[in-house]
Amino acid sequence: METDNDTAISKFLLLGFSEDPEVPSLIFALFLSMYLITVFGNLLIIMAVSSDSHLHTPMYFFLANLSFVDICFTSTTVPKMLWNIQTQRKVITYAGCITQMYFFIIFGDCDDFLLTVMAYDCFVAICHPLHYTVIMNPRLCGLLVLVSWVISVLNSLLQSLMVLHLHPHHMEPDNDTGISEFLLLGFSEKPEFQPLLFGLFLFMYLITVFGNLLLILAVSSDSHLHTPMYFFLANLSFVDICFTSTTIPKMLWIIQTQSKVISYEGCITQMYFFIIFADCDDFLLTMMAYDRFVAICHPLHYTVIMNPKLCGLLVLLSWIISALNSLLQSLMVLRLSFRTEVEIPHFFCELNQVIGHACSDTFLNDMMMTFGIVLLGGAPLAGILYSYSKIVSSIHKISSAQGKYKAFSTCVSHLSIVSLFYCTSLGVYLTSPATQSSHASAVASVMYTVVTPMLNPFIYSLRNRDIKRALKRIIGVPVM
């Protein structure tokens, strides 16, 4: 930016194809017809594949995914272009440009990956026809699509953040430089407590990572654990590793170096991934509750309802919704103004803490944050409560005490994690940063960001014979 300009960039101009006033009408009609054909044509493919059981094969599964991505791909650019042609207004806001670019890269990358996966599917079908059904099993197909989405989202986030880094776009009127850093004050200013905090959190982090890794290895290596419940559990363990890794390593670095600085880009990135993994935790806990509901209330239809395709789709949807919500919340923060140096009395950049320290109006941010909490926090919790109300009702109908105990024991581990996670996380986000104690908020955050992921492998392994058997096979030592 120019040194004599104290305002941030707010918009771009999209010049389009032609300045001739007669041509835009032709261009509008042409692109509108192409867009409608693209959307309805690909929707028909998706409906055909989903409605015909003969098309439930890997090739058509990838084709349906490709059709969905193609609809999204064109929808990131063509509607805005049509609007600009129709209104003769060629403006796109800075946030709108970054958002469009973000989704364009995601769907562009997904297109590349899906075309590659479809080529691999053809290769296996032609070169290894006898092993086709074994190699291209539903689990692998779902995993390939999931990996495609995850890599695409990560690459798009990286590219978008690099563009954001080019322009310092948050500034005070009397300040010609953008905000460059936040200060994470952590838990204690007393130097004698720092080694204790470092040792404690390092120990908890290592237990979390290795404990959840062992759980993932146990589930993946034992064919007896290839069931929906353990599939969701393995995904939860992976998310918990990522969840703690967004905050604890930076906190340990701050304690060790006594440098409490985190860059503006680093804070936004940390917040982005934190929201993704927190939302994924919510969804996975809800899926596990639904799995228990089907297993106890509809045992005869369990294998039909909780089929591998549904399980993979639920996990994929949880990642997509989490990424979209996180992107929206992060972009809303990007519009805020901050002082040159902001002190956050926390150990990581939590959304409500960052918004609470903004200088500009935060009404829209507060509304979006509340909307995210209600929709992506309250709705999953309501689903969990509904599932368990039905489970309790079904357990009461069981005549034998042993049958009741056996049914309820399969839910105890999940209920423990849910209670700890939701009680602390909702306590943090439903309390205003202006009224709550910063120390109490930090301690509550530790409970659901560090303690819950650390306890997850213990709670599920200590009460589960199948997990104990799988862990014994891996480490060679009996688990208590």
Protein backbone atom coordinates (compact mmCIF):
# COMPACT_ATOMS: atom_id res chain seq x y z
CA MET A 1 0.00 0.00 0.00
CA GLU A 2 1.06 3.60 -0.49
CA THR A 3 2.53 5.35 2.55
CA ASP A 4 0.30 8.40 1.97
CA ASN A 5 -2.89 6.40 2.04
CA ASP A 6 -4.38 5.40 5.40
CA THR A 7 -7.38 3.48 4.08
CA ALA A 8 -7.48 -0.22 3.30
CA ILE A 9 -8.50 -1.70 -0.03
CA SER A 10 -12.23 -2.49 0.00
CA LYS A 11 -13.10 -3.59 -3.54
CA PHE A 12 -11.92 -4.85 -6.93
CA LEU A 13 -13.34 -4.15 -10.38
CA LEU A 14 -14.10 -7.14 -12.64
CA LEU A 15 -13.95 -5.77 -16.19
CA GLY A 16 -15.43 -8.88 -17.84
CA PHE A 17 -15.29 -9.56 -21.58
CA SER A 18 -16.36 -6.43 -23.41
CA GLU A 19 -16.98 -2.71 -23.00
CA ASP A 20 -19.36 -2.66 -25.99
CA PRO A 21 -22.90 -2.03 -24.55
CA GLU A 22 -24.53 -4.28 -27.21
CA VAL A 23 -22.41 -7.35 -26.47
CA PRO A 24 -23.23 -7.90 -22.72
CA SER A 25 -26.83 -8.97 -23.50
CA LEU A 26 -25.56 -11.72 -25.79
CA ILE A 27 -22.92 -12.75 -23.23
CA PHE A 28 -25.54 -12.79 -20.44
CA ALA A 29 -27.89 -15.07 -22.40
CA LEU A 30 -25.03 -17.35 -23.48
CA PHE A 31 -23.57 -17.84 -20.01
CA LEU A 32 -26.97 -18.11 -18.33
CA SER A 33 -27.98 -20.93 -20.68
CA MET A 34 -24.61 -22.67 -20.19
CA TYR A 35 -24.89 -22.32 -16.41
CA LEU A 36 -28.44 -23.71 -16.29
CA ILE A 37 -27.48 -26.65 -18.51
CA THR A 38 -24.46 -27.33 -16.26
CA VAL A 39 -26.50 -27.25 -13.05
CA PHE A 40 -29.54 -29.24 -14.19
CA GLY A 41 -27.48 -31.69 -16.26
CA ASN A 42 -25.21 -32.54 -13.34
CA LEU A 43 -28.16 -32.66 -10.94
CA LEU A 44 -29.81 -35.24 -13.20
CA ILE A 45 -26.63 -37.35 -13.12
CA ILE A 46 -26.53 -37.18 -9.31
CA MET A 47 -30.22 -38.13 -9.04
CA ALA A 48 -29.79 -40.98 -11.53
CA VAL A 49 -26.83 -42.44 -9.67
CA SER A 50 -28.43 -42.12 -6.23
CA SER A 51 -31.82 -43.56 -7.28
CA ASP A 52 -30.65 -46.59 -9.29
CA SER A 53 -29.05 -49.40 -7.27
CA HIS A 54 -27.36 -50.74 -10.43
CA LEU A 55 -25.28 -47.53 -10.49
CA HIS A 56 -23.98 -47.93 -6.94
CA THR A 57 -20.50 -48.75 -8.17
CA PRO A 58 -17.17 -46.91 -7.72
CA MET A 59 -17.24 -45.42 -11.23
CA TYR A 60 -20.67 -43.83 -10.78
CA PHE A 61 -19.90 -42.88 -7.18
CA PHE A 62 -16.95 -40.81 -8.42
CA LEU A 63 -19.05 -39.48 -11.31
CA ALA A 64 -21.75 -38.25 -8.90
CA ASN A 65 -19.11 -36.54 -6.80
CA LEU A 66 -17.61 -34.96 -9.91
CA SER A 67 -21.05 -33.67 -10.93
CA PHE A 68 -21.54 -32.11 -7.51
CA VAL A 69 -18.11 -30.46 -7.65
CA ASP A 70 -18.77 -29.16 -11.17
CA ILE A 71 -22.01 -27.50 -10.01
CA CYS A 72 -20.13 -25.81 -7.16
CA PHE A 73 -17.19 -24.96 -9.45
CA THR A 74 -19.32 -22.99 -11.93
CA SER A 75 -21.40 -21.48 -9.11
CA THR A 76 -18.36 -19.72 -7.68
CA THR A 77 -17.94 -17.55 -10.79
CA VAL A 78 -20.88 -17.50 -13.21
CA PRO A 79 -23.65 -16.09 -10.90
CA LYS A 80 -21.44 -13.14 -9.94
CA MET A 81 -20.55 -12.55 -13.59
CA LEU A 82 -24.24 -12.63 -14.59
CA TRP A 83 -25.07 -10.19 -11.80
CA ASN A 84 -22.35 -7.79 -12.94
CA ILE A 85 -23.55 -7.96 -16.56
CA GLN A 86 -27.19 -7.42 -15.58
CA THR A 87 -26.54 -4.51 -13.18
CA GLN A 88 -23.56 -3.03 -15.07
CA ARG A 89 -21.87 -2.85 -11.68
CA LYS A 90 -18.44 -4.45 -11.91
CA VAL A 91 -17.52 -4.20 -8.23
CA ILE A 92 -16.60 -7.14 -5.99
CA THR A 93 -15.63 -6.51 -2.38
CA TYR A 94 -12.25 -7.49 -1.02
CA ALA A 95 -13.80 -10.15 1.24
CA GLY A 96 -15.98 -11.35 -1.66
CA CYS A 97 -12.93 -11.67 -3.92
CA ILE A 98 -11.01 -13.69 -1.32
CA THR A 99 -14.05 -15.91 -0.71
CA GLN A 100 -14.58 -16.51 -4.43
CA MET A 101 -10.92 -17.35 -4.88
CA TYR A 102 -10.99 -19.70 -1.89
CA PHE A 103 -13.90 -21.77 -3.20
CA PHE A 104 -12.64 -21.65 -6.79
CA ILE A 105 -9.35 -23.24 -5.73
CA ILE A 106 -11.13 -25.87 -3.61
CA PHE A 107 -13.45 -27.02 -6.37
CA GLY A 108 -10.73 -26.71 -9.04
CA ASP A 109 -8.45 -28.98 -7.00
CA CYS A 110 -11.29 -31.41 -6.27
CA ASP A 111 -11.99 -31.66 -9.99
CA ASP A 112 -8.35 -32.59 -10.60
CA PHE A 113 -8.34 -35.24 -7.90
CA LEU A 114 -11.66 -36.80 -8.92
CA LEU A 115 -10.59 -37.05 -12.55
CA THR A 116 -7.41 -38.79 -11.36
CA VAL A 117 -9.39 -41.15 -9.14
CA MET A 118 -11.71 -42.01 -12.04
CA ALA A 119 -8.68 -42.78 -14.21
CA TYR A 120 -7.37 -45.09 -11.47
CA ASP A 121 -10.78 -46.77 -11.27
CA CYS A 122 -10.66 -47.47 -15.04
CA PHE A 123 -7.11 -48.76 -14.71
CA VAL A 124 -8.09 -51.27 -11.99
CA ALA A 125 -11.23 -52.35 -13.88
CA ILE A 126 -9.31 -53.05 -17.11
CA CYS A 127 -5.91 -54.21 -15.84
CA HIS A 128 -7.02 -56.07 -12.69
CA PRO A 129 -10.66 -57.12 -13.33
CA LEU A 130 -10.54 -60.14 -11.00
CA HIS A 131 -9.46 -57.99 -8.06
CA TYR A 132 -11.62 -54.97 -8.89
CA THR A 133 -14.23 -55.41 -6.15
CA VAL A 134 -11.55 -56.08 -3.55
CA ILE A 135 -9.35 -53.10 -4.49
CA MET A 136 -12.11 -50.57 -5.20
CA ASN A 137 -14.09 -51.29 -2.05
CA PRO A 138 -16.51 -48.69 -0.59
CA ARG A 139 -14.08 -47.81 2.20
CA LEU A 140 -11.28 -46.94 -0.23
CA CYS A 141 -13.63 -44.98 -2.50
CA GLY A 142 -14.92 -42.90 0.40
CA LEU A 143 -11.39 -42.36 1.67
CA LEU A 144 -10.17 -41.18 -1.75
CA VAL A 145 -12.98 -38.62 -1.97
CA LEU A 146 -12.40 -37.47 1.63
CA VAL A 147 -8.66 -37.05 1.05
CA SER A 148 -9.41 -35.08 -2.12
CA TRP A 149 -11.57 -32.64 -0.17
CA VAL A 150 -9.14 -32.29 2.72
CA ILE A 151 -6.11 -31.61 0.48
CA SER A 152 -8.13 -29.17 -1.63
CA VAL A 153 -9.31 -27.24 1.43
CA LEU A 154 -5.80 -27.07 2.88
CA ASN A 155 -4.25 -25.88 -0.39
CA SER A 156 -7.00 -23.29 -0.89
CA LEU A 157 -6.56 -22.01 2.66
CA LEU A 158 -2.80 -21.71 2.17
CA GLN A 159 -3.15 -19.84 -1.12
CA SER A 160 -5.82 -17.50 0.31
CA LEU A 161 -3.77 -16.72 3.41
CA MET A 162 -0.75 -15.94 1.24
CA VAL A 163 -2.88 -13.42 -0.68
CA LEU A 164 -4.13 -11.91 2.58
CA HIS A 165 -0.53 -11.54 3.66
CA LEU A 166 0.16 -9.24 0.71
CA HIS A 167 -2.02 -6.45 2.00
CA PRO A 168 -2.24 -4.99 5.53
CA HIS A 169 -5.98 -4.40 5.53
CA HIS A 170 -6.84 -3.66 9.18
CA MET A 171 -5.78 -0.32 10.51
CA GLU A 172 -6.69 2.61 12.69
CA PRO A 173 -7.24 5.99 10.97
CA ASP A 174 -4.13 7.39 12.62
CA ASN A 175 -1.97 4.40 11.84
CA ASP A 176 -0.49 3.76 8.41
CA THR A 177 0.54 0.19 9.11
CA GLY A 178 -1.74 -2.80 9.55
CA ILE A 179 -1.95 -4.88 12.68
CA SER A 180 0.97 -7.27 12.73
CA GLU A 181 0.69 -9.25 15.94
CA PHE A 182 -1.29 -10.38 18.95
CA LEU A 183 0.10 -11.15 22.40
CA LEU A 184 -1.10 -14.39 24.01
CA LEU A 185 -0.72 -13.80 27.75
CA GLY A 186 -1.32 -17.45 28.73
CA PHE A 187 -2.03 -18.53 32.30
CA SER A 188 0.55 -16.97 34.58
CA GLU A 189 2.98 -14.06 34.62
CA LYS A 190 5.06 -15.68 37.37
CA PRO A 191 8.29 -17.14 35.92
CA GLU A 192 8.53 -19.88 38.59
CA PHE A 193 5.31 -21.46 37.29
CA GLN A 194 6.41 -21.55 33.64
CA PRO A 195 8.51 -24.78 33.83
CA LEU A 196 5.63 -26.51 35.63
CA LEU A 197 3.14 -25.40 32.98
CA PHE A 198 5.51 -26.43 30.20
CA GLY A 199 6.03 -29.92 31.65
CA LEU A 200 2.33 -30.39 32.39
CA PHE A 201 1.07 -29.39 28.94
CA LEU A 202 3.86 -31.22 27.11
CA PHE A 203 2.99 -34.38 29.04
CA MET A 204 -0.72 -34.00 28.29
CA TYR A 205 -0.05 -33.28 24.61
CA LEU A 206 2.18 -36.34 24.16
CA ILE A 207 -0.40 -38.57 25.88
CA THR A 208 -3.13 -37.13 23.64
CA VAL A 209 -1.17 -37.69 20.43
CA PHE A 210 0.17 -41.17 21.18
CA GLY A 211 -3.01 -42.37 22.89
CA ASN A 212 -5.21 -41.38 19.97
CA LEU A 213 -2.67 -42.71 17.45
CA LEU A 214 -2.78 -46.09 19.21
CA LEU A 215 -6.57 -46.01 19.04
CA ILE A 216 -6.44 -45.31 15.29
CA LEU A 217 -3.91 -48.11 14.77
CA ALA A 218 -6.02 -50.52 16.83
CA VAL A 219 -9.15 -49.81 14.79
CA SER A 220 -7.39 -49.93 11.41
CA SER A 221 -5.41 -53.12 12.13
CA ASP A 222 -8.18 -55.29 13.62
CA SER A 223 -10.86 -56.46 11.20
CA HIS A 224 -13.24 -57.03 14.13
CA LEU A 225 -13.24 -53.27 14.70
CA HIS A 226 -14.23 -52.38 11.13
CA THR A 227 -17.71 -51.32 12.25
CA PRO A 228 -19.46 -47.91 12.19
CA MET A 229 -18.87 -47.26 15.90
CA TYR A 230 -15.11 -47.74 15.66
CA PHE A 231 -14.97 -45.98 12.29
CA PHE A 232 -16.39 -42.84 13.94
CA LEU A 233 -14.12 -43.38 16.96
CA ALA A 234 -11.00 -43.52 14.74
CA ASN A 235 -12.11 -40.31 13.01
CA LEU A 236 -12.71 -38.69 16.40
CA SER A 237 -9.20 -39.65 17.50
CA PHE A 238 -7.71 -38.13 14.34
CA VAL A 239 -9.68 -34.91 14.85
CA ASP A 240 -8.62 -34.77 18.52
CA ILE A 241 -4.95 -34.99 17.54
CA CYS A 242 -5.41 -32.12 15.09
CA PHE A 243 -7.56 -30.21 17.60
CA THR A 244 -4.86 -30.11 20.28
CA SER A 245 -2.11 -29.56 17.71
CA THR A 246 -3.62 -26.21 16.71
CA THR A 247 -3.02 -24.74 20.16
CA ILE A 248 -0.61 -26.66 22.41
CA PRO A 249 2.61 -26.54 20.29
CA LYS A 250 2.33 -22.73 20.01
CA MET A 251 1.64 -22.43 23.73
CA LEU A 252 4.66 -24.60 24.55
CA TRP A 253 6.81 -22.46 22.25
CA ILE A 254 5.60 -19.28 24.00
CA ILE A 255 6.36 -20.71 27.45
CA GLN A 256 9.80 -21.96 26.39
CA THR A 257 10.92 -18.77 24.57
CA GLN A 258 8.99 -16.28 26.74
CA SER A 259 7.93 -14.62 23.48
CA LYS A 260 4.16 -14.22 23.62
CA VAL A 261 3.79 -12.89 20.09
CA ILE A 262 1.65 -14.53 17.43
CA SER A 263 1.40 -12.85 14.03
CA TYR A 264 -1.92 -11.63 12.66
CA GLU A 265 -1.83 -14.30 9.92
CA GLY A 266 -0.84 -16.94 12.46
CA CYS A 267 -3.74 -15.99 14.72
CA ILE A 268 -6.29 -16.15 11.90
CA THR A 269 -4.87 -19.50 10.72
CA GLN A 270 -4.95 -20.96 14.23
CA MET A 271 -8.52 -19.77 14.70
CA TYR A 272 -9.55 -21.21 11.31
CA PHE A 273 -8.26 -24.72 12.05
CA PHE A 274 -9.47 -24.59 15.65
CA ILE A 275 -13.06 -23.95 14.51
CA ILE A 276 -12.86 -26.71 11.88
CA PHE A 277 -11.74 -29.37 14.34
CA ALA A 278 -14.10 -28.17 17.10
CA ASP A 279 -17.05 -28.40 14.70
CA CYS A 280 -15.90 -31.83 13.49
CA ASP A 281 -15.78 -32.98 17.12
CA ASP A 282 -19.39 -31.87 17.54
CA PHE A 283 -20.56 -33.73 14.44
CA LEU A 284 -18.62 -36.92 15.21
CA LEU A 285 -19.99 -37.08 18.76
CA THR A 286 -23.48 -36.70 17.28
CA MET A 287 -22.84 -39.48 14.74
CA MET A 288 -21.64 -41.77 17.51
CA ALA A 289 -24.82 -41.05 19.48
CA TYR A 290 -26.91 -41.82 16.40
CA ASP A 291 -24.95 -45.04 15.87
CA ARG A 292 -25.74 -46.14 19.44
CA PHE A 293 -29.40 -45.17 18.93
CA VAL A 294 -29.70 -47.37 15.81
CA ALA A 295 -27.78 -50.25 17.46
CA ILE A 296 -30.02 -50.30 20.55
CA CYS A 297 -33.39 -49.15 19.18
CA HIS A 298 -33.24 -50.81 15.72
CA PRO A 299 -30.78 -53.74 16.08
CA LEU A 300 -32.29 -55.81 13.27
CA HIS A 301 -31.85 -53.00 10.75
CA TYR A 302 -28.48 -51.81 12.06
CA THR A 303 -26.28 -53.15 9.22
CA VAL A 304 -28.70 -51.83 6.60
CA ILE A 305 -29.03 -48.33 8.08
CA MET A 306 -25.40 -47.83 9.18
CA ASN A 307 -23.87 -48.99 5.91
CA PRO A 308 -20.33 -47.93 4.91
CA LYS A 309 -21.63 -45.47 2.30
CA LEU A 310 -23.75 -43.59 4.86
CA CYS A 311 -20.92 -43.53 7.41
CA GLY A 312 -18.45 -42.15 4.87
CA LEU A 313 -20.99 -39.57 3.68
CA LEU A 314 -21.67 -38.39 7.24
CA VAL A 315 -17.97 -37.88 7.92
CA LEU A 316 -17.48 -36.10 4.58
CA LEU A 317 -20.41 -33.76 5.25
CA SER A 318 -19.07 -32.96 8.71
CA TRP A 319 -15.73 -31.89 7.21
CA ILE A 320 -17.36 -29.78 4.50
CA ILE A 321 -19.79 -27.99 6.87
CA SER A 322 -17.01 -27.43 9.41
CA ALA A 323 -14.71 -25.95 6.76
CA LEU A 324 -17.46 -23.66 5.46
CA ASN A 325 -18.40 -22.39 8.92
CA SER A 326 -14.75 -21.85 9.83
CA LEU A 327 -14.14 -19.93 6.61
CA LEU A 328 -17.19 -17.73 7.24
CA GLN A 329 -16.19 -16.96 10.83
CA SER A 330 -12.58 -16.22 9.81
CA LEU A 331 -13.62 -13.92 6.96
CA MET A 332 -15.92 -12.05 9.34
CA VAL A 333 -12.94 -11.45 11.64
CA LEU A 334 -10.89 -10.14 8.69
CA ARG A 335 -13.28 -7.19 8.33
CA LEU A 336 -12.61 -6.00 11.91
CA SER A 337 -10.12 -3.32 12.95
CA PHE A 338 -7.66 -3.83 15.78
CA ARG A 339 -5.03 -1.81 17.57
CA THR A 340 -1.44 -2.28 16.43
CA GLU A 341 -0.78 -4.61 19.36
CA VAL A 342 -3.54 -6.62 21.05
CA GLU A 343 -3.16 -8.47 24.36
CA ILE A 344 -5.32 -11.60 24.58
CA PRO A 345 -5.55 -13.10 28.10
CA HIS A 346 -5.64 -16.61 26.70
CA PHE A 347 -3.28 -19.33 25.46
CA PHE A 348 -4.62 -19.36 21.88
CA CYS A 349 -6.67 -17.22 19.48
CA GLU A 350 -10.18 -18.23 20.44
CA LEU A 351 -12.91 -16.68 18.30
CA ASN A 352 -14.83 -14.86 21.02
CA GLN A 353 -11.61 -13.53 22.57
CA VAL A 354 -10.38 -12.10 19.25
CA ILE A 355 -13.75 -10.51 18.47
CA GLY A 356 -13.92 -9.08 21.99
CA HIS A 357 -10.67 -7.14 21.43
CA ALA A 358 -11.70 -5.50 18.15
CA CYS A 359 -11.96 -1.71 17.87
CA SER A 360 -14.69 -1.68 15.22
CA ASP A 361 -18.35 -2.65 15.47
CA THR A 362 -18.68 -6.40 16.16
CA PHE A 363 -22.48 -6.74 15.93
CA LEU A 364 -22.36 -8.83 12.72
CA ASN A 365 -19.54 -10.96 14.11
CA ASP A 366 -21.45 -11.60 17.33
CA MET A 367 -24.53 -12.54 15.30
CA MET A 368 -22.57 -14.94 13.08
CA MET A 369 -20.79 -16.47 16.06
CA THR A 370 -24.13 -16.98 17.85
CA PHE A 371 -25.60 -18.44 14.67
CA GLY A 372 -22.65 -20.86 14.39
CA ILE A 373 -22.97 -21.90 18.03
CA VAL A 374 -26.72 -22.49 17.78
CA LEU A 375 -26.59 -24.27 14.41
CA LEU A 376 -23.34 -26.23 14.70
CA GLY A 377 -23.24 -26.59 18.47
CA GLY A 378 -26.86 -26.62 19.57
CA ALA A 379 -28.22 -28.78 16.73
CA PRO A 380 -25.69 -31.62 17.28
CA LEU A 381 -26.32 -31.44 21.02
CA ALA A 382 -30.09 -31.65 20.40
CA GLY A 383 -29.44 -34.69 18.19
CA ILE A 384 -27.41 -36.33 20.96
CA LEU A 385 -30.09 -35.63 23.59
CA TYR A 386 -32.83 -36.97 21.30
CA SER A 387 -30.83 -40.13 20.54
CA TYR A 388 -30.22 -40.82 24.22
CA SER A 389 -33.83 -40.13 25.17
CA LYS A 390 -34.83 -42.88 22.74
CA ILE A 391 -32.02 -45.12 24.01
CA VAL A 392 -33.14 -44.72 27.64
CA SER A 393 -36.72 -45.46 26.62
CA SER A 394 -35.62 -48.65 24.81
CA ILE A 395 -33.42 -49.78 27.72
CA HIS A 396 -36.35 -49.43 30.13
CA LYS A 397 -38.30 -51.90 27.99
CA ILE A 398 -35.59 -54.58 28.39
CA SER A 399 -36.79 -57.10 30.97
CA SER A 400 -33.50 -58.50 32.31
CA ALA A 401 -31.14 -56.43 34.46
CA GLN A 402 -28.15 -57.95 32.65
CA GLY A 403 -29.58 -56.87 29.29
CA LYS A 404 -30.13 -53.33 30.57
CA TYR A 405 -26.57 -53.14 31.89
CA LYS A 406 -25.08 -54.48 28.66
CA ALA A 407 -27.04 -51.98 26.53
CA PHE A 408 -26.24 -49.02 28.75
CA SER A 409 -22.54 -49.93 29.12
CA THR A 410 -22.02 -49.38 25.38
CA CYS A 411 -23.05 -45.73 25.87
CA VAL A 412 -21.18 -44.81 29.07
CA SER A 413 -17.88 -43.96 27.35
CA HIS A 414 -19.57 -41.74 24.80
CA LEU A 415 -21.70 -39.99 27.43
CA SER A 416 -18.59 -39.19 29.48
CA ILE A 417 -16.85 -37.51 26.53
CA VAL A 418 -20.00 -35.64 25.48
CA SER A 419 -20.64 -34.28 28.98
CA LEU A 420 -17.09 -33.02 29.45
CA PHE A 421 -16.81 -31.53 25.95
CA TYR A 422 -20.15 -29.73 25.82
CA CYS A 423 -20.33 -28.47 29.40
CA THR A 424 -16.98 -26.68 29.13
CA SER A 425 -17.16 -25.49 25.50
CA LEU A 426 -20.71 -24.10 25.78
CA GLY A 427 -19.72 -22.48 29.07
CA VAL A 428 -16.96 -20.58 27.27
CA TYR A 429 -18.97 -19.49 24.24
CA LEU A 430 -22.29 -18.71 25.93
CA THR A 431 -20.62 -16.34 28.39
CA SER A 432 -19.66 -12.86 27.31
CA PRO A 433 -15.90 -12.16 27.33
CA ALA A 434 -16.67 -8.85 29.03
CA THR A 435 -18.30 -10.52 32.06
CA GLN A 436 -16.36 -13.73 32.52
CA SER A 437 -12.99 -14.08 34.24
CA SER A 438 -10.20 -14.50 31.69
CA HIS A 439 -8.55 -17.09 33.94
CA ALA A 440 -11.80 -19.07 34.26
CA SER A 441 -12.28 -18.93 30.49
CA ALA A 442 -8.74 -20.21 29.89
CA VAL A 443 -9.18 -23.07 32.37
CA ALA A 444 -12.54 -24.05 30.82
CA SER A 445 -10.94 -23.98 27.38
CA VAL A 446 -8.20 -26.32 28.60
CA MET A 447 -10.88 -28.81 29.62
CA TYR A 448 -12.38 -29.19 26.15
CA THR A 449 -9.27 -28.50 24.04
CA VAL A 450 -6.71 -30.56 26.00
CA VAL A 451 -8.26 -32.74 28.71
CA THR A 452 -11.14 -34.20 26.68
CA PRO A 453 -8.95 -35.31 23.71
CA MET A 454 -6.43 -36.75 26.19
CA LEU A 455 -9.07 -38.76 28.07
CA ASN A 456 -10.77 -40.03 24.91
CA PRO A 457 -8.47 -43.05 24.29
CA PHE A 458 -8.48 -43.98 27.99
CA ILE A 459 -12.26 -43.84 28.36
CA TYR A 460 -12.83 -45.94 25.25
CA SER A 461 -10.06 -48.47 25.84
CA LEU A 462 -10.44 -49.17 29.56
CA ARG A 463 -14.08 -50.26 29.19
CA ASN A 464 -13.82 -52.03 25.85
CA ARG A 465 -12.59 -55.60 25.43
CA ASP A 466 -12.26 -55.34 21.64
CA ILE A 467 -10.02 -52.27 21.88
CA LYS A 468 -7.94 -53.93 24.63
CA ARG A 469 -7.43 -57.00 22.47
CA ALA A 470 -6.37 -54.90 19.47
CA LEU A 471 -3.99 -52.79 21.59
CA LYS A 472 -2.44 -55.92 23.09
CA ARG A 473 -1.77 -57.20 19.57
CA ILE A 474 -0.05 -53.89 18.65
CA ILE A 475 2.06 -53.18 21.75
CA GLY A 476 2.38 -56.75 23.01
CA VAL A 477 1.39 -55.80 26.57
CA PRO A 478 -2.05 -56.46 28.11
CA VAL A 479 -4.09 -53.29 28.68
CA MET A 480 -5.85 -52.92 32.04
